[in-house]
Tab-separated table of C-alpha atoms and ligand atoms in Angstrom:
chain	number	residue	atom	x	y	z
F	22	MET	CA	-0.595	-40.595	13.800
F	23	ARG	CA	0.024	-38.278	16.701
F	24	LEU	CA	2.547	-36.329	14.611
F	25	ARG	CA	0.065	-35.929	11.802
F	26	ARG	CA	-2.512	-34.613	14.247
F	27	ARG	CA	0.021	-32.135	15.622
F	28	VAL	CA	0.810	-30.919	12.105
F	29	ILE	CA	-2.876	-30.458	11.340
F	30	GLN	CA	-3.385	-28.574	14.605
F	31	ALA	CA	-0.410	-26.322	13.875
F	32	SER	CA	-1.774	-25.605	10.382
F	33	LEU	CA	-5.157	-24.645	11.804
F	34	VAL	CA	-3.470	-22.251	14.244
F	35	VAL	CA	-1.599	-20.601	11.347
F	36	VAL	CA	-4.799	-20.199	9.346
F	37	GLY	CA	-6.621	-18.855	12.411
F	38	LEU	CA	-3.919	-16.279	13.142
F	39	SER	CA	-3.875	-15.109	9.534
F	40	LEU	CA	-7.615	-14.412	9.787
F	41	PHE	CA	-7.002	-12.214	12.840
F	42	ALA	CA	-4.368	-10.310	10.867
F	43	ALA	CA	-6.973	-9.271	8.263
F	44	PRO	CA	-6.928	-5.456	7.898
F	45	ALA	CA	-9.772	-3.252	9.111
F	46	ALA	CA	-11.916	-1.338	6.622
F	47	ALA	CA	-9.768	0.868	4.387
F	48	GLN	CA	-9.722	4.665	4.851
F	49	SER	CA	-9.316	5.501	1.157
F	50	VAL	CA	-9.766	3.934	-2.265
F	51	ASN	CA	-5.966	3.701	-2.612
F	52	ARG	CA	-5.715	1.856	0.635
F	53	ALA	CA	-8.576	-0.466	-0.338
F	54	ALA	CA	-6.834	-1.373	-3.613
F	55	ILE	CA	-3.545	-2.081	-1.820
F	56	ASP	CA	-5.223	-4.092	0.956
F	57	ASP	CA	-7.183	-6.140	-1.590
F	58	LEU	CA	-3.965	-6.945	-3.441
F	59	ASN	CA	-2.263	-7.996	-0.214
F	60	GLU	CA	-5.199	-10.239	0.592
F	61	GLN	CA	-5.183	-11.818	-2.883
F	62	LEU	CA	-1.477	-12.536	-2.634
F	63	LEU	CA	-1.966	-13.960	0.845
F	64	TYR	CA	-4.530	-16.428	-0.517
F	65	VAL	CA	-1.876	-17.640	-2.949
F	66	ALA	CA	1.051	-17.555	-0.550
F	67	LEU	CA	-0.629	-19.249	2.396
F	68	PRO	CA	-1.562	-22.572	0.709
F	69	LEU	CA	1.855	-22.646	-0.981
F	70	THR	CA	3.637	-22.127	2.311
F	71	LEU	CA	1.546	-24.815	3.983
F	72	PHE	CA	2.118	-27.212	1.074
F	73	VAL	CA	5.894	-26.748	1.135
F	74	GLU	CA	6.212	-26.924	4.915
F	75	LEU	CA	3.911	-29.918	5.273
F	76	THR	CA	5.798	-31.727	2.496
F	77	LEU	CA	9.047	-30.978	4.301
F	78	VAL	CA	7.722	-32.269	7.623
F	79	TYR	CA	6.278	-35.363	5.938
F	80	VAL	CA	9.541	-36.177	4.145
F	81	ILE	CA	11.588	-35.755	7.291
F	82	TYR	CA	9.221	-38.109	9.102
F	83	ARG	CA	8.798	-40.606	6.270
F	84	PHE	CA	12.535	-41.063	5.618
F	85	ARG	CA	13.805	-40.641	9.166
F	86	ASN	CA	15.381	-44.121	9.228
F	87	ASN	CA	16.701	-44.115	5.679
F	88	ASP	CA	20.345	-45.114	6.101
F	89	ASP	CA	20.787	-46.183	2.487
F	90	PRO	CA	19.375	-43.378	0.281
F	91	LYS	CA	19.162	-43.898	-3.482
F	92	PRO	CA	19.500	-41.074	-6.037
F	93	THR	CA	16.218	-39.882	-7.538
F	94	VAL	CA	15.489	-40.516	-11.190
F	95	ASP	CA	14.240	-37.932	-13.678
F	96	ASP	CA	10.517	-37.353	-13.715
F	97	PRO	CA	9.678	-35.150	-16.727
F	98	ALA	CA	5.968	-35.036	-15.910
F	99	LEU	CA	6.674	-33.764	-12.407
F	100	GLU	CA	9.170	-31.177	-13.692
F	101	VAL	CA	6.761	-29.863	-16.325
F	102	THR	CA	4.046	-29.671	-13.686
F	103	TRP	CA	6.016	-27.617	-11.175
F	104	THR	CA	7.424	-25.335	-13.886
F	105	ALA	CA	3.951	-24.658	-15.305
F	106	ALA	CA	2.438	-24.199	-11.839
F	107	THR	CA	5.172	-21.736	-10.851
F	108	GLY	CA	4.694	-19.882	-14.150
F	109	ALA	CA	0.939	-19.632	-13.607
F	110	ILE	CA	1.428	-18.288	-10.079
F	111	LEU	CA	3.947	-15.680	-11.240
F	112	VAL	CA	1.619	-14.527	-14.027
F	113	PHE	CA	-1.230	-14.217	-11.502
F	114	VAL	CA	0.933	-12.197	-9.092
F	115	GLY	CA	2.249	-10.019	-11.930
F	116	VAL	CA	-1.175	-9.283	-13.400
F	117	SER	CA	-2.773	-8.547	-9.989
F	118	ALA	CA	0.060	-6.184	-9.064
F	119	PHE	CA	-0.052	-4.473	-12.453
F	120	VAL	CA	-3.795	-3.847	-12.220
F	121	VAL	CA	-3.273	-2.062	-8.890
F	122	MET	CA	-0.269	-0.131	-10.210
F	123	ALA	CA	-2.358	1.080	-13.168
F	124	ASN	CA	-5.162	2.287	-10.873
F	125	PRO	CA	-5.548	6.074	-11.450
F	126	TYR	CA	-5.409	6.661	-7.688
F	127	ILE	CA	-2.163	4.728	-7.275
F	128	THR	CA	-0.365	5.974	-10.406
F	129	PRO	CA	-2.274	9.105	-11.505
F	130	ALA	CA	0.538	10.273	-13.806
F	131	ALA	CA	-0.113	7.370	-16.172
F	132	ALA	CA	-3.858	8.076	-16.359
F	133	GLU	CA	-3.144	11.758	-16.916
F	134	ALA	CA	-0.618	11.149	-19.679
F	135	SER	CA	-3.178	9.144	-21.630
F	136	THR	CA	-5.827	11.907	-21.523
F	137	ASP	CA	-3.955	15.137	-22.370
F	138	GLY	CA	-3.628	16.036	-18.692
F	139	ASP	CA	-7.243	17.014	-17.973
F	140	ALA	CA	-8.387	13.702	-16.502
F	141	PHE	CA	-8.665	15.134	-12.985
F	142	ALA	CA	-10.198	18.515	-13.820
F	143	ASP	CA	-13.147	17.840	-11.473
F	144	ASP	CA	-10.949	16.910	-8.516
F	145	THR	CA	-10.315	19.124	-5.507
F	146	GLU	CA	-6.801	20.336	-6.203
F	147	ILE	CA	-4.208	21.044	-3.541
F	148	ASP	CA	-0.676	22.308	-4.170
F	149	VAL	CA	1.818	20.709	-1.839
F	150	LEU	CA	5.173	22.370	-1.304
F	151	ALA	CA	7.862	20.335	0.428
F	152	TYR	CA	10.945	22.060	1.799
F	153	GLN	CA	13.730	21.508	4.297
F	154	TRP	CA	11.936	20.850	6.595
F	155	GLY	CA	8.218	21.152	6.403
F	156	TRP	CA	5.077	21.115	4.323
F	157	GLU	CA	2.929	23.886	2.901
F	158	PHE	CA	-0.502	23.202	1.448
F	159	SER	CA	-2.293	25.655	-0.878
F	160	TYR	CA	-5.905	25.070	-1.811
F	161	ALA	CA	-6.646	25.853	-5.463
F	162	ASP	CA	-9.301	28.508	-6.208
F	163	THR	CA	-8.943	29.921	-2.686
F	164	ASN	CA	-6.272	32.011	-0.989
F	165	VAL	CA	-5.990	29.458	1.783
F	166	THR	CA	-2.592	28.084	2.744
F	167	THR	CA	-1.779	25.848	5.694
F	168	GLU	CA	1.442	24.570	7.254
F	169	GLU	CA	1.883	21.054	8.657
F	170	ARG	CA	-1.873	20.502	8.425
F	171	LEU	CA	-3.578	19.186	5.330
F	172	VAL	CA	-7.366	19.338	5.240
F	173	ILE	CA	-9.249	17.372	2.578
F	174	PRO	CA	-12.895	16.515	1.946
F	175	ALA	CA	-14.120	12.927	2.375
F	176	ASP	CA	-15.648	11.009	-0.541
F	177	GLU	CA	-14.150	13.488	-3.019
F	178	ASN	CA	-11.383	12.956	-5.513
F	179	VAL	CA	-8.380	14.982	-4.402
F	180	THR	CA	-5.368	15.640	-6.613
F	181	PHE	CA	-2.110	16.792	-5.055
F	182	ARG	CA	0.347	18.781	-7.161
F	183	LEU	CA	3.658	18.186	-5.479
F	184	GLN	CA	6.738	20.390	-5.654
F	185	THR	CA	9.923	20.802	-3.664
F	186	THR	CA	11.974	23.965	-3.170
F	187	ASP	CA	15.229	22.131	-2.532
F	188	VAL	CA	16.048	18.418	-2.366
F	189	ILE	CA	14.083	15.226	-2.985
F	190	HIS	CA	11.291	14.595	-0.483
F	191	ALA	CA	8.496	12.029	-0.497
F	192	ILE	CA	4.941	12.514	0.689
F	193	TYR	CA	3.705	9.498	2.631
F	194	ILE	CA	0.263	9.038	4.180
F	195	PRO	CA	0.279	5.344	5.103
F	196	GLN	CA	-3.346	5.042	6.205
F	197	LEU	CA	-4.560	6.579	2.942
F	198	GLY	CA	-2.151	4.549	0.813
F	199	VAL	CA	-0.543	7.692	-0.645
F	200	LYS	CA	3.187	7.762	-1.380
F	201	GLN	CA	5.062	9.756	-3.994
F	202	ASP	CA	8.622	11.015	-4.402
F	203	ILE	CA	8.934	14.736	-5.156
F	204	PHE	CA	11.823	15.747	-7.414
F	205	PRO	CA	13.319	19.262	-7.718
F	206	GLY	CA	12.217	21.118	-10.846
F	207	ARG	CA	9.232	18.873	-11.525
F	208	THR	CA	5.575	18.790	-10.538
F	209	MET	CA	4.566	15.347	-9.374
F	210	THR	CA	0.996	14.167	-8.931
F	211	ALA	CA	-0.630	12.104	-6.202
F	212	ARG	CA	-4.285	11.391	-5.785
F	213	THR	CA	-6.763	9.872	-3.369
F	214	ARG	CA	-10.353	9.645	-2.295
F	215	ALA	CA	-10.564	9.347	1.467
F	216	THR	CA	-13.602	7.464	2.722
F	217	GLU	CA	-13.328	7.899	6.495
F	218	PRO	CA	-13.316	11.308	8.196
F	219	GLY	CA	-10.571	11.475	10.794
F	220	GLU	CA	-6.964	12.468	11.412
F	221	TYR	CA	-4.072	10.709	9.757
F	222	ARG	CA	-0.349	11.072	9.860
F	223	LEU	CA	1.639	12.440	6.941
F	224	TYR	CA	5.397	12.351	6.803
F	225	CYS	CA	8.404	12.574	4.548
F	226	ALA	CA	9.648	9.190	3.384
F	227	GLU	CA	12.899	10.270	1.742
F	228	MET	CA	16.032	11.016	3.774
F	229	CYS	CA	16.357	14.754	3.128
F	230	GLY	CA	18.843	16.041	5.699
F	231	ALA	CA	19.152	16.726	9.410
F	232	GLY	CA	15.479	17.712	9.827
F	233	HIS	CA	14.017	14.766	7.918
F	234	SER	CA	12.496	13.152	10.989
F	235	LYS	CA	10.710	16.370	11.928
F	236	MET	CA	9.103	16.653	8.508
F	237	ASP	CA	5.615	15.518	9.351
F	238	ALA	CA	2.101	16.864	9.192
F	239	THR	CA	-1.459	15.928	10.069
F	240	VAL	CA	-4.054	15.053	7.449
F	241	VAL	CA	-7.587	15.970	8.488
F	242	VAL	CA	-10.378	14.366	6.472
F	243	LYS	CA	-13.668	16.247	6.915
F	244	ASN	CA	-17.029	15.494	5.400
F	245	GLN	CA	-17.977	17.810	2.546
F	246	SER	CA	-20.024	20.351	4.528
F	247	ALA	CA	-17.409	20.566	7.294
F	248	TYR	CA	-14.731	20.995	4.651
F	249	ASP	CA	-16.646	23.792	2.888
F	250	ALA	CA	-17.180	25.539	6.221
F	251	TRP	CA	-13.479	25.195	7.015
F	252	VAL	CA	-12.433	26.714	3.658
F	253	GLU	CA	-14.858	29.600	4.155
F	254	ASN	CA	-13.546	30.194	7.655
F	255	GLN	CA	-9.931	30.158	6.493
F	256	THR	CA	-10.708	32.429	3.553
F	257	ALA	CA	-12.334	34.963	5.882
F	258	ALA	CA	-9.374	34.761	8.242
F	259	ALA	CA	-6.898	35.233	5.369
F	260	GLY	CA	-8.862	38.035	3.699
P	327	CUA	CU1	11.805	15.595	3.434
P	327	CUA	CU2	12.691	13.695	4.428
């Protein structure tokens, strides 16, 4: 009895801690989609983990004095049940993950390929040039270019056209849920809609030589009017 109570208490602690681990509000639609997926998978994984561990603890306790164990007999019903249950869980995990993968913010190239490439014509477009070792950002329809500092408007769809002058790099903005490898000779696409003005870290996530660790930048998300004012200011400064 006391053991069972302990097990129940331990389970409650695990559930309680997992609630504390819940992520704060997402800073972009990408991040929201990824966080939601994580949460969904947690809801599946947590009961399963508890079920398996509690069964294990119970069996250890129940058969602790079993000096004369007998072999188990086949139980087709049980086998069909656990095979079907496992199959259903895998299908659920696969479908949930695929839906997020197909999201036009997470995998914009797929959405673009299915619409003759003009799906994101209304987005704010920014050309990103990665090189050993740094980042250059050029804002379409302006003559503005920045180094190591990427400024984007909040609540606006932003499309990044990514190129590299040398080796493979990868743009990674963890808090916005943006990550994309950039291959030489190709233009890659990444996309987001940031929802929270603020400053976020951007860095290269592909080992690209001695300066790889220095290849970082700051992402500044400004609300629309602040962004417009910034572009105007930069344009005047450049002109
Ligand atoms: Cu570029 Cu690592």
